[in-house]
Structures are given as C-alpha cells and as structure tokens.
Amino acid sequence: MKSPILASSLLIVDSITTTLLMSSKASTASATLTLRILRKKHWCLLKRVKNMLKKDRLKFNFFLAVPQEGSISKEELQKLLDPAVYKIGCSQAAKNKWVQMGNQISRKVQHVEDRVKDLLLQIQDGQELGKDDNNSLKARKLTALQTWKGYSVKRGPEYAPRRRRTATDLTREHLQGGDWRNIEFKEYNFSAKGPPPESGHLHPLNKVKERIKNIFRLMNFEEMPTNRYVESSFWNFDALFQPQQHPARDSHDTFFLKAPATTKQLPEDYVETVKRVHESGGYGSRGYGYEWKREEANKNLLRTHTTAISSRMLYALAQHAKQQSFTPKKYFSIDRVFRNEAVDRTHLAEFHQIEGLVCDRGLTLGHLIGVLQDFFSRLGMDKLKFKPAYNPYTEPSMEIFSYHEGLKKWVEIGNSGMFRPEMLRPMGFSEDVNVIAWGLSLERPTMILYGINNIRDLFGHKVDLGLIKKNPLCLIGIK
Ligand SMILES: *[C@@H]1O[C@H](CO)[C@@H](O)[C@H](O)[C@H]1NC(C)=O
Ligand SMILES: *[C@@H]1O[C@H](CO)[C@@H](O)[C@H](O)[C@H]1NC(C)=O
C-alpha cells in the first residue's frame, strides 16, 4: 500500500525523530528544535481484501482476453495469458458467469463492472472517497480506518549544531581572564530541588514492632529480656509441660545446636519437680506417664518461641514470691524465633513472635478476652471472635480471629490461653495465681499493613532495599 502523500519537508523516520526528541528535551527549555506530532487518518484495505482484489484483477484480465464476438479456443487463450491469470482467472470468471467455458471460450456478458472493486482500487491508490462510500465499505468489513503518525522536526530559534555550554558559576578564572564579560550564564532556577539527603531507613518490621511495643507500654506491660536465641530444651519445652515425645521437639521441626550441644546448668530443684509432673502429675493432674529424660532437657536449640523467656521470667517471679511476696506482672516481648520449616511465600525458618502475658491472682478467661479486646482494638482490630483450641501448655486455649474489612472475612490473627497449673505450680506459684497469655507473629500484620504478599519480600536476603527506603510511615489500622 502506498503511504499517503506527505509534505516533502517532513521527516518520517521514527528512529531519527526519537533521538532528536531526546536531545531537544535534554537541552534547556528554550527551543533548539521545534517538534510537532502529525496524525493523519486514512482508510486502508484489510489483508483479506487485498488478496481478493488481486484475484479479481486476474479474473478481469482473463475476461478482457476473451473476444467480444465469437469465441476463442482454450489453447489459444492459454498462450495469450500469463499462467497465473489463466489458471485463477478462468475458474473465477466462470464462477461469476462472465464466460462460457468449454473447448471454445466465449463471453456470456458483454460488459462487467464491479463498483465495490473500483472503490477499493481507488483507496488502494490513495484516493479519497465520499462519506457514504467510506461508511459502506467499512460496514462491509472491507476497509478500516488507520492512523498514520509522523513527526515534523524543524530548527528552533535557539538552534545550534553543537550544544552550547553555559556557565553555572562565576569563577576566579573568569574574573582573572576577563571573559566574564562575554560568558553566557545559566539562568538560576529557584524552584529546583536539591538532591535528596542520604539517611537511614527503618525496615517495615521495625516500624510495626515499635508501634506494638508502644501499645504494650501504654497498657503498662514490661518488656522481657529476649536477647537469647539459644535456649535449652528445658526452658523451651519441659518447663512448659510439653512432653518429650511431642513432635515439635523433633529435629524436623526444631534446630538443635551441635556446639555447645547441651546446657551447662539448670535449677536442680525445679528440674526435679518438672520431671515429677511430667512423669506422674500432681496439682490435680495425672501427668503424661512416661520416663522423663534429663539428656532430652539438656539439649540446646534455637528457641522455637519466646515463651521460653516467659517461662524463665515466671520462674524468677515465683522464686521472688516465695522469698518475699507475690507481685502481679504484665510482661511482653517481640523477638525472633526459629522453626525448621520449608520456606514458602508465607513461611520462613525464622520470624518474630509477639507475646503478652499477665500474671495475677484470680485471673479468668474473661480477663483474657478483655485484655485481648483492648490490645487488638489499639491495633485497629475491633471485631474479634474466639475459637476454642488446643495448646500443650494452656488450658483453656483460644484462637483469635479478627474481621478483615478489606478481605470481608474473618482471619486468624493469634493464639491465646491460660497457662496450665502443671506449668505454673512447679515454678512455685500458689494455687490462686493464674497467667493469661497470647501470641502472634509480627510478620503477618506487617504484610497486611504494607500489602506484601510474599514473606520473602519482607524479610531475608531477597528483600529489595528500595522497598525499605520508599515505604510509608507506618499507620496501624486494618484497611
Ligand atoms: C472518506 O475518508 C477519507 C479518509 O481516507 C477522508 O479524507 C474523507 O473526507 C472521507 N469522506 C467523507 C465525505 O467523510
Ligand atoms: C526548575 O526546577 C523545577 C523543579 O525541579 C523544574 O520543574 C523546572 O522545570 C525547572 N525550570 C527550568 C527552567 O529548568
């Protein structure tokens, strides 16, 4: 197809215009080049139609070769015509009932005319048609309107074959040499912004962690010292009345240490009591009825939950109560824990656990629900639901669900419960002291708040530093 007629002064080579465009942008605001984008609409034939026209032309040429009067023999015609014209033309012309085929070929009609074909040929030659013709051809899906785009590039008032460098500063050399008189200075741009200052950036996890810490502090909770990643199985499991055969204590779930493989010291009196409760119970419990092994308790591991710290803190509190008097406590911690898990988009082998606990006399499940309502509403989660659950060291236990306004459904946000007497009494607490506690991961709320779907984009070696630089100041609240 021919291109539509162009003004000869126009450049239409796309690649040239783009480079010119870029260089004109790079220069100052005064125009070294003027650029106009040109658009022109024209009708063009669809590919299918083009093929059809080609066949048509063959058919027509075939027809013209047949004499107006009388007839012509096949062989003679074949000699006269191009093989393609003969082959396609003869079948098409016969189909259209223009000619009588046989050994002798003669015209059936004297004159053939195809208006549509004529119009299409006109379009193909770049001629313009009337409105009705334009529309009828389009309606018959023979033509389509195409937009031709081109650029007009001309020299601007500031055109120069080489880029001029304008001075940005008046220097000593300018003054000494005296050329300051003739130099062209770059105009000052008072709205120009300076380069962004280099500064540190907080990771989203740290921001959310800080907000949650503040919530705990506002609720008068004390932070527990969690700076201890390596823990003994005793504090991580046994003190929590978690039996030694429990699957969580398998190396498939927990990272055990090779060196040092075992802990050096444990409070022996307490260890004895824990052993007895595991083996035969006490305090209204029958225990697990198995032979408790000290070697199992000595094994060092990477803590699987911060509750290992809670058990140390509660033990210390009970000891203090025995020696002096019982002081009610509200504790919290937010720190890293480790699980031997297959890594996927929602799981890592390490994550942060948020934990809160209250130790006081006469606490009930009602207190737990009340504290949870208070805590989570400060995080923007007002609608809570609780579901009974099982945990080895809490009874009763509840999973916590929050209604997610964005997802329009209930999502699980944490776990909670009251520590069992089998855990608290061996520590030395009296019967009327209870502990309510809850836990959740830090990653999950952070991912929801920052709209991150893959945990590996949030934490670990694949994290994009740009994300950390660009992320907004944290605003807690479920969207
Ligand atoms: C038909 O289309 C051509 C574009 O190829 C246009 O220039 C012309 O004005 C149209 N005719 C009418 C009457 O709209
Ligand atoms: C001046 O700086 C502003 C902000 O960076 C920019 O938008 C504007 O185009 C500049 N003006 C000139 C004349 O360069």
Coordinates of C-alpha atoms and ligand atoms in Angstrom, one line a residue:
M1 CA 0.0 0.0 0.0
K2 CA 1.3 3.5 -0.8
S3 CA 1.9 5.9 2.0
P4 CA -0.4 8.8 2.0
I5 CA 1.0 11.9 0.3
L6 CA 3.4 13.7 2.7
A7 CA 4.7 17.2 2.7
S8 CA 8.2 16.8 1.4
S9 CA 9.7 18.8 4.2
L10 CA 8.7 16.2 6.8
L11 CA 10.9 13.7 8.4
I12 CA 9.2 10.4 9.0
V13 CA 11.9 8.1 10.0
D14 CA 10.9 7.1 13.5
S15 CA 14.3 6.4 15.0
I16 CA 15.7 9.7 13.8
T17 CA 12.9 11.7 15.3
T18 CA 13.2 9.9 18.7
T19 CA 16.8 10.8 19.0
L20 CA 16.1 14.3 18.1
L21 CA 13.3 14.4 20.5
M22 CA 15.5 13.3 23.3
S23 CA 18.3 15.7 22.6
S24 CA 15.8 18.6 22.4
K25 CA 14.5 17.5 25.8
A26 CA 18.0 17.3 27.2
S27 CA 18.7 20.9 26.2
T28 CA 17.4 23.8 28.1
A29 CA 13.8 25.0 27.9
S30 CA 14.5 27.4 25.0
A31 CA 13.8 25.6 21.8
T32 CA 16.7 24.4 19.8
L33 CA 14.3 22.3 17.8
T34 CA 10.6 22.5 17.3
L35 CA 8.7 19.3 17.1
R36 CA 5.2 18.6 16.0
I37 CA 3.5 15.3 16.0
L38 CA 1.4 14.8 13.0
R39 CA -1.5 12.5 12.7
K40 CA -3.5 11.6 9.6
K41 CA -6.4 9.2 9.3
H42 CA -6.9 7.2 6.1
W43 CA -8.8 4.2 5.0
C44 CA -6.9 1.1 4.2
L45 CA -7.8 -2.3 2.8
L46 CA -7.8 -5.3 5.1
K47 CA -5.3 -8.0 4.1
R48 CA -8.0 -10.4 3.2
V49 CA -9.5 -7.8 0.8
K50 CA -6.1 -7.2 -0.8
N51 CA -5.8 -10.8 -1.7
M52 CA -9.4 -10.7 -3.0
L53 CA -8.6 -7.8 -5.2
K54 CA -5.6 -9.5 -6.7
K55 CA -7.7 -12.5 -7.7
D56 CA -10.3 -10.1 -9.0
R57 CA -7.8 -8.4 -11.2
L58 CA -6.7 -11.8 -12.7
K59 CA -10.4 -12.6 -13.3
F60 CA -10.9 -9.3 -15.1
N61 CA -7.8 -9.6 -17.3
F62 CA -9.0 -13.1 -18.2
F63 CA -12.4 -11.7 -19.2
L64 CA -10.8 -8.9 -21.3
A65 CA -8.8 -11.5 -23.2
V66 CA -12.0 -13.3 -24.4
P67 CA -13.1 -11.6 -27.7
Q68 CA -16.4 -9.6 -27.6
E69 CA -17.8 -11.5 -30.5
G70 CA -17.4 -15.2 -31.2
S71 CA -15.1 -17.4 -29.2
I72 CA -11.5 -18.4 -28.6
S73 CA -10.0 -21.8 -28.0
K74 CA -8.6 -22.8 -24.7
E75 CA -5.1 -23.4 -26.1
E76 CA -5.0 -20.0 -27.8
L77 CA -6.1 -18.2 -24.7
Q78 CA -3.6 -20.1 -22.6
K79 CA -0.9 -18.9 -25.0
L80 CA -2.1 -15.3 -24.7
L81 CA -2.2 -15.1 -21.0
D82 CA 0.1 -15.3 -18.1
P83 CA -0.2 -18.8 -16.5
A84 CA -1.5 -17.3 -13.2
V85 CA -4.0 -15.1 -14.9
Y86 CA -5.2 -18.1 -16.9
K87 CA -5.4 -20.5 -14.0
I88 CA -7.2 -18.4 -11.4
G89 CA -9.0 -16.1 -13.9
C90 CA -10.6 -18.9 -15.8
S91 CA -12.1 -20.5 -12.7
Q92 CA -13.2 -17.2 -11.2
A93 CA -14.7 -15.8 -14.4
A94 CA -16.6 -19.0 -15.0
K95 CA -17.9 -18.9 -11.4
N96 CA -19.1 -15.4 -11.9
K97 CA -20.9 -16.5 -15.1
W98 CA -18.9 -14.0 -17.2
V99 CA -17.8 -16.5 -19.7
Q100 CA -18.9 -19.8 -21.2
M101 CA -16.2 -22.4 -20.7
G102 CA -15.6 -25.4 -23.0
N103 CA -13.1 -26.1 -25.6
Q104 CA -14.1 -22.8 -27.1
I105 CA -14.5 -19.9 -24.7
S106 CA -16.9 -17.1 -25.2
R107 CA -18.3 -14.2 -23.3
K108 CA -21.6 -14.6 -21.6
V109 CA -22.0 -10.9 -20.8
Q110 CA -20.7 -8.0 -22.8
H111 CA -19.6 -5.7 -20.0
V112 CA -18.6 -6.3 -16.4
E113 CA -18.5 -3.7 -13.8
D114 CA -17.8 -4.0 -10.1
R115 CA -18.4 -0.7 -8.3
V116 CA -17.1 -2.0 -5.0
K117 CA -14.0 -3.2 -6.6
D118 CA -13.5 0.1 -8.3
L119 CA -13.8 1.9 -4.9
L120 CA -11.4 -0.4 -3.3
L121 CA -8.9 0.1 -6.1
Q122 CA -9.3 3.9 -5.6
I123 CA -8.5 3.5 -1.9
Q124 CA -5.5 1.4 -2.7
D125 CA -4.2 4.2 -4.9
G126 CA -4.6 6.6 -2.0
Q127 CA -7.6 8.5 -3.4
E128 CA -10.3 9.9 -1.2
L129 CA -13.9 8.8 -1.4
G130 CA -17.2 10.3 -0.3
K131 CA -18.7 9.8 3.1
D132 CA -21.3 7.2 2.0
D133 CA -18.7 5.1 0.3
N134 CA -16.3 5.4 3.3
N135 CA -19.1 4.1 5.5
S136 CA -20.4 1.4 3.3
L137 CA -17.0 -0.1 2.7
K138 CA -16.4 -0.1 6.5
A139 CA -19.7 -1.6 7.2
R140 CA -18.9 -4.5 4.8
K141 CA -15.6 -5.0 6.7
L142 CA -13.6 -4.3 3.6
T143 CA -11.7 -1.3 4.9
A144 CA -10.5 0.0 8.2
L145 CA -9.6 3.5 9.4
Q146 CA -5.9 3.7 10.1
T147 CA -4.0 6.5 11.8
W148 CA -0.7 7.5 10.4
K149 CA 1.6 9.2 12.8
G150 CA 4.6 11.3 11.9
Y151 CA 6.8 14.0 13.3
S152 CA 7.7 17.3 12.0
V153 CA 11.1 18.5 13.3
K154 CA 12.4 21.9 12.5
R155 CA 15.1 24.1 13.7
G156 CA 14.1 26.3 16.6
P157 CA 15.1 29.9 17.3
E158 CA 18.0 28.6 19.5
Y159 CA 19.2 26.0 17.1
A160 CA 23.0 25.4 17.1
P161 CA 24.8 22.5 15.5
R162 CA 26.8 22.0 18.7
R163 CA 25.4 22.2 22.2
R164 CA 26.5 25.4 24.0
R165 CA 27.8 25.1 27.5
T166 CA 26.5 27.9 29.7
A167 CA 28.5 28.7 32.9
T168 CA 26.8 27.8 36.1
D169 CA 29.2 29.7 38.4
L170 CA 31.4 32.8 38.3
T171 CA 34.9 31.6 39.0
R172 CA 38.2 33.2 39.8
E173 CA 39.5 32.2 36.3
H174 CA 36.5 34.1 34.8
L175 CA 37.4 37.2 36.7
Q176 CA 41.1 37.0 36.1
G177 CA 40.8 36.2 32.4
G178 CA 38.1 38.9 32.0
D179 CA 35.9 36.5 29.9
W180 CA 33.1 37.0 32.4
R181 CA 32.1 39.9 30.2
N182 CA 31.1 37.6 27.4
I183 CA 30.1 34.4 29.1
E184 CA 26.6 33.2 28.9
F185 CA 25.4 32.2 32.3
K186 CA 22.8 29.6 33.0
E187 CA 19.7 31.0 34.4
Y188 CA 19.1 30.4 38.1
N189 CA 16.2 28.1 38.9
F190 CA 14.9 29.0 42.3
S191 CA 12.3 26.1 42.2
A192 CA 14.9 23.4 41.6
K193 CA 15.1 20.9 44.3
G194 CA 18.4 19.8 45.9
P195 CA 19.5 16.2 45.9
P196 CA 17.6 14.0 48.4
P197 CA 19.6 13.7 51.6
E198 CA 21.2 10.4 52.5
S199 CA 19.7 9.0 55.6
G200 CA 18.9 5.7 57.3
H201 CA 15.6 4.0 56.8
L202 CA 13.6 1.8 59.1
H203 CA 12.5 -1.6 58.0
P204 CA 8.7 -2.1 58.0
L205 CA 9.1 -4.8 60.6
N206 CA 10.9 -2.4 62.9
K207 CA 8.2 0.2 62.4
V208 CA 5.4 -2.1 63.2
K209 CA 7.4 -3.6 66.1
E210 CA 7.8 -0.1 67.6
R211 CA 4.1 0.6 67.3
I212 CA 3.2 -2.6 69.0
K213 CA 5.8 -2.0 71.7
N214 CA 4.2 1.3 72.3
I215 CA 0.8 -0.2 72.7
F216 CA 2.2 -2.7 75.3
R217 CA 3.9 0.2 77.1
L218 CA 0.6 2.2 77.1
M219 CA -1.1 -0.8 78.7
N220 CA 1.6 -0.9 81.4
F221 CA 3.4 -4.0 80.2
E222 CA 7.1 -4.5 80.9
E223 CA 9.4 -5.8 78.2
M224 CA 11.1 -9.1 78.8
P225 CA 14.8 -9.5 78.0
T226 CA 14.7 -11.7 74.9
N227 CA 18.3 -11.3 73.8
R228 CA 18.9 -15.1 73.9
Y229 CA 18.4 -17.0 70.7
V230 CA 19.9 -20.2 72.0
E231 CA 17.9 -21.9 74.7
S232 CA 17.8 -25.3 76.4
S233 CA 15.1 -27.7 75.6
F234 CA 14.2 -27.5 79.3
W235 CA 13.1 -23.9 79.2
N236 CA 11.8 -24.1 75.7
F237 CA 9.7 -27.2 76.2
D238 CA 9.9 -29.1 79.5
A239 CA 9.1 -26.1 81.7
L240 CA 6.0 -25.5 79.5
F241 CA 4.8 -29.1 80.3
Q242 CA 5.5 -30.1 76.7
P243 CA 6.2 -33.9 76.7
Q244 CA 9.5 -35.1 75.4
Q245 CA 7.9 -37.1 72.7
H246 CA 6.0 -34.1 71.3
P247 CA 6.5 -33.8 67.5
A248 CA 7.6 -30.2 67.9
R249 CA 10.7 -31.5 69.7
D250 CA 11.7 -33.5 66.7
S251 CA 14.7 -32.2 64.6
H252 CA 12.3 -31.9 61.7
D253 CA 10.7 -29.0 63.4
T254 CA 13.4 -27.6 65.6
F255 CA 17.0 -26.6 65.0
F256 CA 19.3 -28.3 67.6
L257 CA 22.8 -27.0 68.3
K258 CA 25.9 -29.0 67.6
A259 CA 28.2 -27.0 69.7
P260 CA 27.5 -26.4 72.6
A261 CA 25.1 -29.3 72.2
T262 CA 23.9 -29.2 75.8
T263 CA 23.2 -26.7 78.5
K264 CA 25.6 -26.3 81.5
Q265 CA 23.2 -25.6 84.3
L266 CA 19.5 -25.8 85.2
P267 CA 17.9 -25.1 88.6
E268 CA 18.0 -28.6 90.0
D269 CA 15.1 -28.4 92.5
Y270 CA 12.8 -27.0 89.8
V271 CA 14.1 -29.6 87.3
E272 CA 13.1 -32.4 89.8
T273 CA 9.6 -31.0 90.2
V274 CA 9.1 -30.6 86.4
K275 CA 10.3 -34.3 86.0
R276 CA 7.8 -35.5 88.6
V277 CA 4.9 -33.6 87.0
H278 CA 5.7 -34.9 83.5
E279 CA 6.0 -38.5 84.8
S280 CA 3.3 -38.8 87.4
G281 CA 1.5 -35.4 87.6
G282 CA 0.4 -33.6 90.7
Y283 CA -1.6 -30.5 91.4
G284 CA -4.7 -32.3 90.2
S285 CA -3.0 -33.7 87.1
R286 CA -2.1 -37.3 86.2
G287 CA 0.9 -36.2 84.2
Y288 CA 2.0 -37.9 80.9
G289 CA 3.1 -41.2 82.5
Y290 CA 6.4 -41.6 80.7
E291 CA 10.0 -41.7 81.8
W292 CA 11.4 -38.2 81.6
K293 CA 15.0 -38.0 80.5
R294 CA 17.4 -35.3 81.6
E295 CA 19.5 -35.6 78.4
E296 CA 16.5 -34.6 76.4
A297 CA 16.0 -31.5 78.5
N298 CA 19.7 -30.5 78.3
K299 CA 19.7 -30.3 74.5
N300 CA 20.4 -26.8 73.2
L301 CA 18.3 -25.4 70.4
L302 CA 17.4 -22.2 68.7
R303 CA 14.3 -21.2 70.6
T304 CA 11.1 -22.1 68.8
H305 CA 9.1 -19.4 70.7
T306 CA 9.7 -16.5 73.0
T307 CA 7.6 -18.4 75.6
A308 CA 10.9 -19.9 76.6
I309 CA 11.7 -16.5 78.0
S310 CA 8.3 -16.2 79.6
S311 CA 8.9 -19.5 81.4
R312 CA 12.2 -18.1 82.8
M313 CA 10.6 -14.9 83.8
L314 CA 7.7 -16.6 85.5
Y315 CA 10.0 -19.0 87.3
A316 CA 12.0 -15.9 88.6
L317 CA 8.8 -14.3 89.6
A318 CA 7.6 -17.3 91.6
Q319 CA 11.0 -17.6 93.3
H320 CA 10.7 -13.9 94.3
A321 CA 7.2 -14.6 95.6
K322 CA 8.5 -17.5 97.7
Q323 CA 11.3 -15.4 99.3
Q324 CA 9.4 -12.1 99.7
S325 CA 5.8 -11.5 98.4
F326 CA 4.0 -12.1 95.2
T327 CA 3.9 -9.1 92.7
P328 CA 1.5 -9.2 89.8
K329 CA 3.2 -8.6 86.5
K330 CA 2.4 -7.7 82.9
Y331 CA 5.1 -8.8 80.5
F332 CA 5.6 -8.6 76.8
S333 CA 8.3 -9.4 74.2
I334 CA 8.7 -9.1 70.5
D335 CA 11.7 -11.0 69.1
R336 CA 12.9 -13.6 66.8
V337 CA 12.1 -17.3 66.9
F338 CA 13.2 -20.3 64.7
R339 CA 11.4 -23.2 63.2
N340 CA 12.8 -25.9 60.9
E341 CA 10.2 -25.2 58.2
A342 CA 10.1 -25.5 54.5
V343 CA 10.3 -21.9 53.2
D344 CA 7.5 -20.7 51.0
R345 CA 5.6 -17.4 50.4
T346 CA 4.1 -17.4 53.9
H347 CA 6.7 -19.3 55.9
L348 CA 10.3 -18.6 56.8
A349 CA 12.6 -20.6 59.1
E350 CA 12.7 -17.6 61.4
F351 CA 10.2 -15.0 62.2
H352 CA 9.2 -12.6 65.0
Q353 CA 6.8 -13.6 67.8
I354 CA 4.8 -11.0 69.7
E355 CA 3.9 -12.2 73.1
G356 CA 2.0 -10.7 76.0
L357 CA 1.2 -12.2 79.4
V358 CA -0.4 -11.2 82.7
C359 CA 0.3 -12.9 85.9
D360 CA -2.0 -12.2 88.8
R361 CA -4.3 -13.8 91.4
G362 CA -7.7 -14.9 90.3
L363 CA -7.5 -14.3 86.6
T364 CA -10.2 -15.8 84.4
L365 CA -10.9 -16.3 80.8
G366 CA -13.0 -13.1 81.0
H367 CA -9.8 -11.2 81.9
L368 CA -8.1 -12.7 78.9
I369 CA -10.9 -11.7 76.5
G370 CA -10.9 -8.2 78.0
V371 CA -7.1 -7.7 77.6
L372 CA -7.3 -9.1 74.0
Q373 CA -10.1 -6.7 73.1
D374 CA -8.1 -3.8 74.5
F375 CA -4.8 -4.8 72.8
F376 CA -6.2 -5.6 69.4
S377 CA -8.6 -2.6 69.2
R378 CA -5.5 -0.4 69.7
L379 CA -4.1 -2.1 66.6
G380 CA -7.4 -1.2 64.8
M381 CA -9.0 -4.6 65.1
D382 CA -12.3 -4.1 66.9
K383 CA -14.3 -7.1 65.8
L384 CA -12.8 -10.2 67.5
K385 CA -14.0 -13.7 67.7
F386 CA -12.6 -16.6 69.7
K387 CA -12.5 -20.2 68.9
P388 CA -11.6 -23.0 71.4
A389 CA -8.2 -24.6 70.6
Y390 CA -5.6 -26.9 72.0
N391 CA -2.1 -25.9 73.1
P392 CA 0.1 -28.2 75.2
Y393 CA 0.7 -25.6 77.9
T394 CA -2.5 -23.6 78.0
E395 CA -6.0 -24.7 79.1
P396 CA -8.4 -23.3 78.1
S397 CA -6.9 -22.1 74.8
M398 CA -8.4 -19.8 72.2
E399 CA -7.6 -18.9 68.6
I400 CA -8.2 -15.2 67.9
F401 CA -10.0 -14.1 64.8
S402 CA -10.5 -10.6 63.5
Y403 CA -12.9 -9.4 60.9
H404 CA -10.9 -8.0 58.0
E405 CA -12.8 -5.1 56.4
G406 CA -10.7 -5.3 53.2
L407 CA -11.0 -9.1 52.7
K408 CA -14.5 -9.1 54.1
K409 CA -13.8 -12.2 56.1
W410 CA -12.6 -13.4 59.5
V411 CA -8.9 -14.0 59.6
E412 CA -6.9 -15.7 62.3
I413 CA -4.6 -13.3 64.0
G414 CA -3.2 -15.1 67.0
N415 CA -3.4 -17.7 69.7
S416 CA -4.1 -17.3 73.4
G417 CA -4.9 -19.2 76.6
M418 CA -4.3 -19.6 80.3
F419 CA -1.1 -21.4 81.4
R420 CA -1.8 -24.8 82.9
P421 CA -1.3 -25.4 86.6
E422 CA 1.2 -28.2 85.5
M423 CA 3.4 -25.4 84.3
L424 CA 2.8 -22.8 87.0
R425 CA 2.7 -24.8 90.2
P426 CA 6.1 -26.5 89.8
M427 CA 7.6 -23.0 89.5
G428 CA 6.3 -22.3 92.9
F429 CA 3.2 -20.2 92.3
S430 CA 0.4 -20.7 94.7
E431 CA -2.9 -22.1 93.5
D432 CA -4.7 -18.8 93.2
V433 CA -2.2 -17.3 90.8
N434 CA -3.0 -17.5 87.1
V435 CA -1.3 -16.4 83.9
I436 CA -3.2 -15.3 80.8
A437 CA -1.1 -15.0 77.6
W438 CA -1.4 -14.5 73.9
G439 CA 0.9 -14.6 70.9
L440 CA 1.0 -13.7 67.3
S441 CA 3.6 -13.2 64.6
L442 CA 4.9 -9.7 63.7
E443 CA 5.2 -10.6 60.0
R444 CA 1.6 -11.2 59.4
P445 CA 0.2 -7.8 60.5
T446 CA 3.2 -6.1 58.8
M447 CA 2.4 -7.9 55.5
I448 CA -1.2 -6.9 55.7
L449 CA -0.4 -3.3 56.5
Y450 CA 2.2 -2.9 53.8
G451 CA 0.3 -5.0 51.2
I452 CA 3.2 -7.6 50.8
N453 CA 2.1 -11.0 49.6
N454 CA 5.4 -12.9 49.8
I455 CA 7.2 -13.0 53.1
R456 CA 10.5 -13.3 51.3
D457 CA 9.9 -9.7 50.1
L458 CA 9.7 -8.6 53.7
F459 CA 12.5 -10.5 55.4
G460 CA 15.6 -12.2 54.3
H461 CA 18.3 -11.8 51.7
K462 CA 15.9 -11.3 48.8
V463 CA 14.4 -8.1 50.2
D464 CA 14.5 -5.1 47.9
L465 CA 16.2 -2.2 49.6
G466 CA 14.1 0.2 47.6
L467 CA 11.1 -1.1 49.4
I468 CA 12.6 -0.2 52.7
K469 CA 13.6 3.3 51.5
K470 CA 10.2 4.0 50.0
N471 CA 7.7 2.5 52.3
P472 CA 5.5 5.0 54.1
L473 CA 5.5 5.8 57.7
C474 CA 3.6 3.0 59.4
L475 CA 0.0 3.6 60.1
I476 CA -1.6 0.8 62.1
G477 CA -5.1 0.1 61.1
I478 CA -6.8 -2.6 59.1
K479 CA -7.9 -1.2 55.8
Ligands
LIG1 C1 -13.5 9.5 3.5 O1 -12.3 9.1 4.2 C2 -11.2 9.9 3.8 C3 -10.0 9.4 4.6 O2 -9.4 8.4 3.8 C4 -11.5 11.4 4.2 O3 -10.4 12.2 3.8 C5 -12.7 11.8 3.5 O4 -13.0 13.1 4.0 C6 -13.9 10.9 3.9 N1 -15.1 11.4 3.2 C7 -16.1 11.9 3.8 C8 -17.1 12.6 3.0 O5 -16.1 12.0 5.1
LIG2 C1 13.2 24.5 37.7 O1 13.1 23.4 38.6 C2 11.9 22.8 38.7 C3 11.9 21.8 39.8 O2 12.9 20.8 39.7 C4 11.5 22.2 37.3 O3 10.2 21.6 37.4 C5 11.6 23.3 36.3 O4 11.4 22.7 35.0 C6 12.9 24.0 36.3 N1 12.9 25.1 35.4 C7 13.8 25.3 34.4 C8 13.7 26.5 33.6 O5 14.7 24.4 34.2

